[in-house]
XYZ file of C-alpha atoms in Angstrom:
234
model
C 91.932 20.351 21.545
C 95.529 22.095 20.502
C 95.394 23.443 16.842
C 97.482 21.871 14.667
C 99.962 23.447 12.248
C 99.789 23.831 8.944
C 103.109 24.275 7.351
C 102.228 25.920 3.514
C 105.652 26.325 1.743
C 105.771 28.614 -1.434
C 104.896 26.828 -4.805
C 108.473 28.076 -6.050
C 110.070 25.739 -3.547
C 109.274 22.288 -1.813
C 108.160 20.652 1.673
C 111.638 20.270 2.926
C 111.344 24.129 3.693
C 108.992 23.662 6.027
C 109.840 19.688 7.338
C 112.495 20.585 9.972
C 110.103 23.025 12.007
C 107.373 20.257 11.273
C 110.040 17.863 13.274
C 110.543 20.474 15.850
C 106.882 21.097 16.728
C 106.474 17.501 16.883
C 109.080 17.107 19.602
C 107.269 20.288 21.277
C 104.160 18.123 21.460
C 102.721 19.337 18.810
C 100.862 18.328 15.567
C 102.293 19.551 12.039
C 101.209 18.709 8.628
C 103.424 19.939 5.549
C 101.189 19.136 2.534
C 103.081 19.064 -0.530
C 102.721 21.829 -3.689
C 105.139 20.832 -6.093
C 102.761 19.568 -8.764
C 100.344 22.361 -8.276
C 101.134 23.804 -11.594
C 100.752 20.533 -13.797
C 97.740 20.948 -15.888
C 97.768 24.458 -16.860
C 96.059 27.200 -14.970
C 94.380 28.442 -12.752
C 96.705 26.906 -10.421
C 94.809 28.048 -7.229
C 92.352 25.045 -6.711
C 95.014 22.269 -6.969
C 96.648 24.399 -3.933
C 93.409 24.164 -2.188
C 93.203 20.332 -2.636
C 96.652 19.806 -1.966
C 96.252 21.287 1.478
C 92.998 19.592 1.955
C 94.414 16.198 0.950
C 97.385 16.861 3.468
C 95.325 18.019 6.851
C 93.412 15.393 9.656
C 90.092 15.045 9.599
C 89.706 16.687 12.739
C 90.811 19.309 14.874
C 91.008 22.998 14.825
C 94.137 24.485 12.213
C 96.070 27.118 12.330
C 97.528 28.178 8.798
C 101.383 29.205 8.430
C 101.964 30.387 5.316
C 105.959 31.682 4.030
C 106.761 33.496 0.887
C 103.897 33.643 -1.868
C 101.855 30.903 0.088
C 100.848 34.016 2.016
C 98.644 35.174 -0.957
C 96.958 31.519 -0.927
C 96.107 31.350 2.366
C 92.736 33.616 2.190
C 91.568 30.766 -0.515
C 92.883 27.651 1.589
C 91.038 29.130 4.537
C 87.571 28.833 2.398
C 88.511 25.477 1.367
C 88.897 24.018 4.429
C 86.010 26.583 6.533
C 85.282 26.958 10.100
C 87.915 24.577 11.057
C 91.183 27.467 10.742
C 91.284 28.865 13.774
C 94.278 31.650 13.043
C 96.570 32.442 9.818
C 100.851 33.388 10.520
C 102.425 35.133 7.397
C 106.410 34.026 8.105
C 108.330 35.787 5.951
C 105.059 36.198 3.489
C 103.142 38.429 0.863
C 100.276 39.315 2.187
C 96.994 39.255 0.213
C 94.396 42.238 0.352
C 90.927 42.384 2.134
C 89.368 40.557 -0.908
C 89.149 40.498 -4.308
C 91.945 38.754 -6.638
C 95.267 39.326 -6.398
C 98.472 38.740 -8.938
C 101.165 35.862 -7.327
C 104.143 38.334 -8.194
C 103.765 42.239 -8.677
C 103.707 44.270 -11.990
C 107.147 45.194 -11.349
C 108.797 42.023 -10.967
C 107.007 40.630 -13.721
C 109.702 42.031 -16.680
C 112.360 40.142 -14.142
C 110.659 37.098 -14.581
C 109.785 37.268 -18.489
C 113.579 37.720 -19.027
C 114.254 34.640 -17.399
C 111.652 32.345 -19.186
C 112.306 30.033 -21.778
C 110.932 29.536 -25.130
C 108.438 26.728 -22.718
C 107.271 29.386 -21.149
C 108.793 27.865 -18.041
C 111.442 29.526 -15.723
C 114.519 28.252 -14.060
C 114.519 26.717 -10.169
C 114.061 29.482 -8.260
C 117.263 29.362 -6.631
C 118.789 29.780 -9.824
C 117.208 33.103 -10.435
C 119.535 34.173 -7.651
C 123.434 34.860 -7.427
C 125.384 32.659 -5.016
C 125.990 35.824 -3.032
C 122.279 35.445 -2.392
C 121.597 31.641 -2.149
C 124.539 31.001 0.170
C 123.126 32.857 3.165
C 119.549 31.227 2.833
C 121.014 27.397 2.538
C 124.443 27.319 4.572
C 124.013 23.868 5.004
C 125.334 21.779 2.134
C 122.844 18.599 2.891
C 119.807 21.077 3.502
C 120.699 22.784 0.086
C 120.584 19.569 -1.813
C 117.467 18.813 -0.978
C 115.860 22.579 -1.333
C 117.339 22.834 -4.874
C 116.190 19.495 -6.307
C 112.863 19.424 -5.155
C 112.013 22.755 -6.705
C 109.614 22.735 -9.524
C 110.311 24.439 -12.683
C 107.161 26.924 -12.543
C 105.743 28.115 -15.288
C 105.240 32.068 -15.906
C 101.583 32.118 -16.170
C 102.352 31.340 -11.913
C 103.283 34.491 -11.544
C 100.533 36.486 -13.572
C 97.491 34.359 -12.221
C 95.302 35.935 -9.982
C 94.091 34.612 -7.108
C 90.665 34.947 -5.500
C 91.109 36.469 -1.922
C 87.267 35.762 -0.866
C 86.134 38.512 1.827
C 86.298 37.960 5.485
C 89.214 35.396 5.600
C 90.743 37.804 7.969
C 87.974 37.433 10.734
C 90.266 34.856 12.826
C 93.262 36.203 14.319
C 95.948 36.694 11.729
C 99.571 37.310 12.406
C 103.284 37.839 11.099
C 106.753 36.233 11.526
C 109.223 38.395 9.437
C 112.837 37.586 8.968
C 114.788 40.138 7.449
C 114.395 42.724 4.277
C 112.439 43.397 2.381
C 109.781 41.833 4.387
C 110.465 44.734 6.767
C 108.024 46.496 4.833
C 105.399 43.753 4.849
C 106.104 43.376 8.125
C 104.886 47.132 8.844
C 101.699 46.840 6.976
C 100.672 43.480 8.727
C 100.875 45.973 11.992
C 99.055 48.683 10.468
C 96.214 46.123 10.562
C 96.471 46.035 14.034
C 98.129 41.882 13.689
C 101.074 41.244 16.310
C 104.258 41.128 14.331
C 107.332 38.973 15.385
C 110.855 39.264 13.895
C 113.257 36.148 13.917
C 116.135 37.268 12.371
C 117.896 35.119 9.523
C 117.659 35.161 5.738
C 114.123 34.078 3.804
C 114.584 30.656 4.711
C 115.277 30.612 7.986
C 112.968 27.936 9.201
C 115.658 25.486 7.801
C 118.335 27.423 9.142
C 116.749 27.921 12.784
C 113.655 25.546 12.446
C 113.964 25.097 16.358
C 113.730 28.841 17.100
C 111.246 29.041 14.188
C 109.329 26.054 16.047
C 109.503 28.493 19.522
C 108.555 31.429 17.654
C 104.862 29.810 15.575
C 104.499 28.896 19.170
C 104.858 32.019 20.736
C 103.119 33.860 18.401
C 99.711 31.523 18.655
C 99.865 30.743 22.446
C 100.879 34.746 23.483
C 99.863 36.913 20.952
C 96.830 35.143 18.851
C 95.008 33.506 21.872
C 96.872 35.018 24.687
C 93.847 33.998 26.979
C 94.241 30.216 26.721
């Protein structure tokens, strides 16, 4: 039975990042769920188990899964994988942080932190995240006027305690074939650590959303990576 995807966008953005290589698998013959994270944060934290059962909620019953996870749904990944056991067959980090061994780890570093405390409001809740961003910056990631629309208004307004959570990374998540799609800086340097674990790492090039820029080539390249380098056997 072929795997089927599972298309985990970042909490600081919406489905629609991930739809379009959804679509493209599906016209590759292959199954692709994009379960939906937008209201993860409603409720106050931890914010970590209502990612969990949003992924559960949003996969088949059946069938083997194999986790793609972009931005800071890499650090969730470990934690989706318990939720949904045996039945994860392989993890992809496109474009991703990636979490330690085990332990807990924070959704943003110490460093950016101070970034992100300047931009809160007296809520306690920060702006879209493309609005943290010049249009130097957000132009490149959403050339396409249509696609934009959609990325910016889905976006939930997230509040800080997101970012200073920390997430439970149980041990041994990493015991089914793990690997990494990077697109362009800074991810470079992710990208270099992901091989120092001995993963295969893949570079499509294109700015941090490139799956709606490219989501055809970024269909090819999920595909590539699973059927060539994960489980180059089958």
């Amino acid at each position: 039975m072929q795997a089927i995807f599972v298309l985990v966008h970042s909490p600081s953005v919406g489905p629609s990042t991930w739809r379009p290589v959804a679509e493209a698998l599906g016209r590759r013959g292959r199954r692709a769920v994009v379960p939906d994270l937008t209201a993860v944060t409603e409720g106050g934290p931890p914010h970590w188990p209502r990612v969990v059962e949003a992924v559960r909620a949003a996969v088949p019953e059946e069938g083997p899964l194999v986790l793609v996870g972009h931005s800071n749904a890499g650090l969730f990944l470990p934690v989706v994988k318990e939720g949904l056991g045996e039945r994860v067959v392989a993890c992809v980090f496109a474009d991703a942080h990636l979490p330690p061994r085990d332990g807990l780890v924070r959704t943003a570093e110490e460093a950016f932190l101070p970034f992100l405390r300047d931009l809160a409001g007296d809520d306690g809740l920060l702006p879209r995240w493309t609005d943290w961003w010049s249009e130097e910056d957000v132009a490149p990631m959403l050339p396409d006027p249509e696609v934009r629309r959609r990325v910016v208004e889905e976006q939930p307004r997230l509040p800080l305690v997101y970012y200073t959570q920390r997430v439970p990374v149980p041990a041994g998540w990493d015991g089914v074939p793990c690997g990494f799609l990077w697109y362009g800086p800074p991810y470079d340097k992710v990208a270099e650590r992901a091989a120092a674990r001995g993963w295969p790492v893949t570079r499509a090039p294109g700015a941090h959303l490139h799956q709606v820029v490219d989501p055809e080539g970024v269909a090819d390249t999920l595909l590539r990576i699973v059927n060539s380098s994960l489980f180059p056997e089958r």
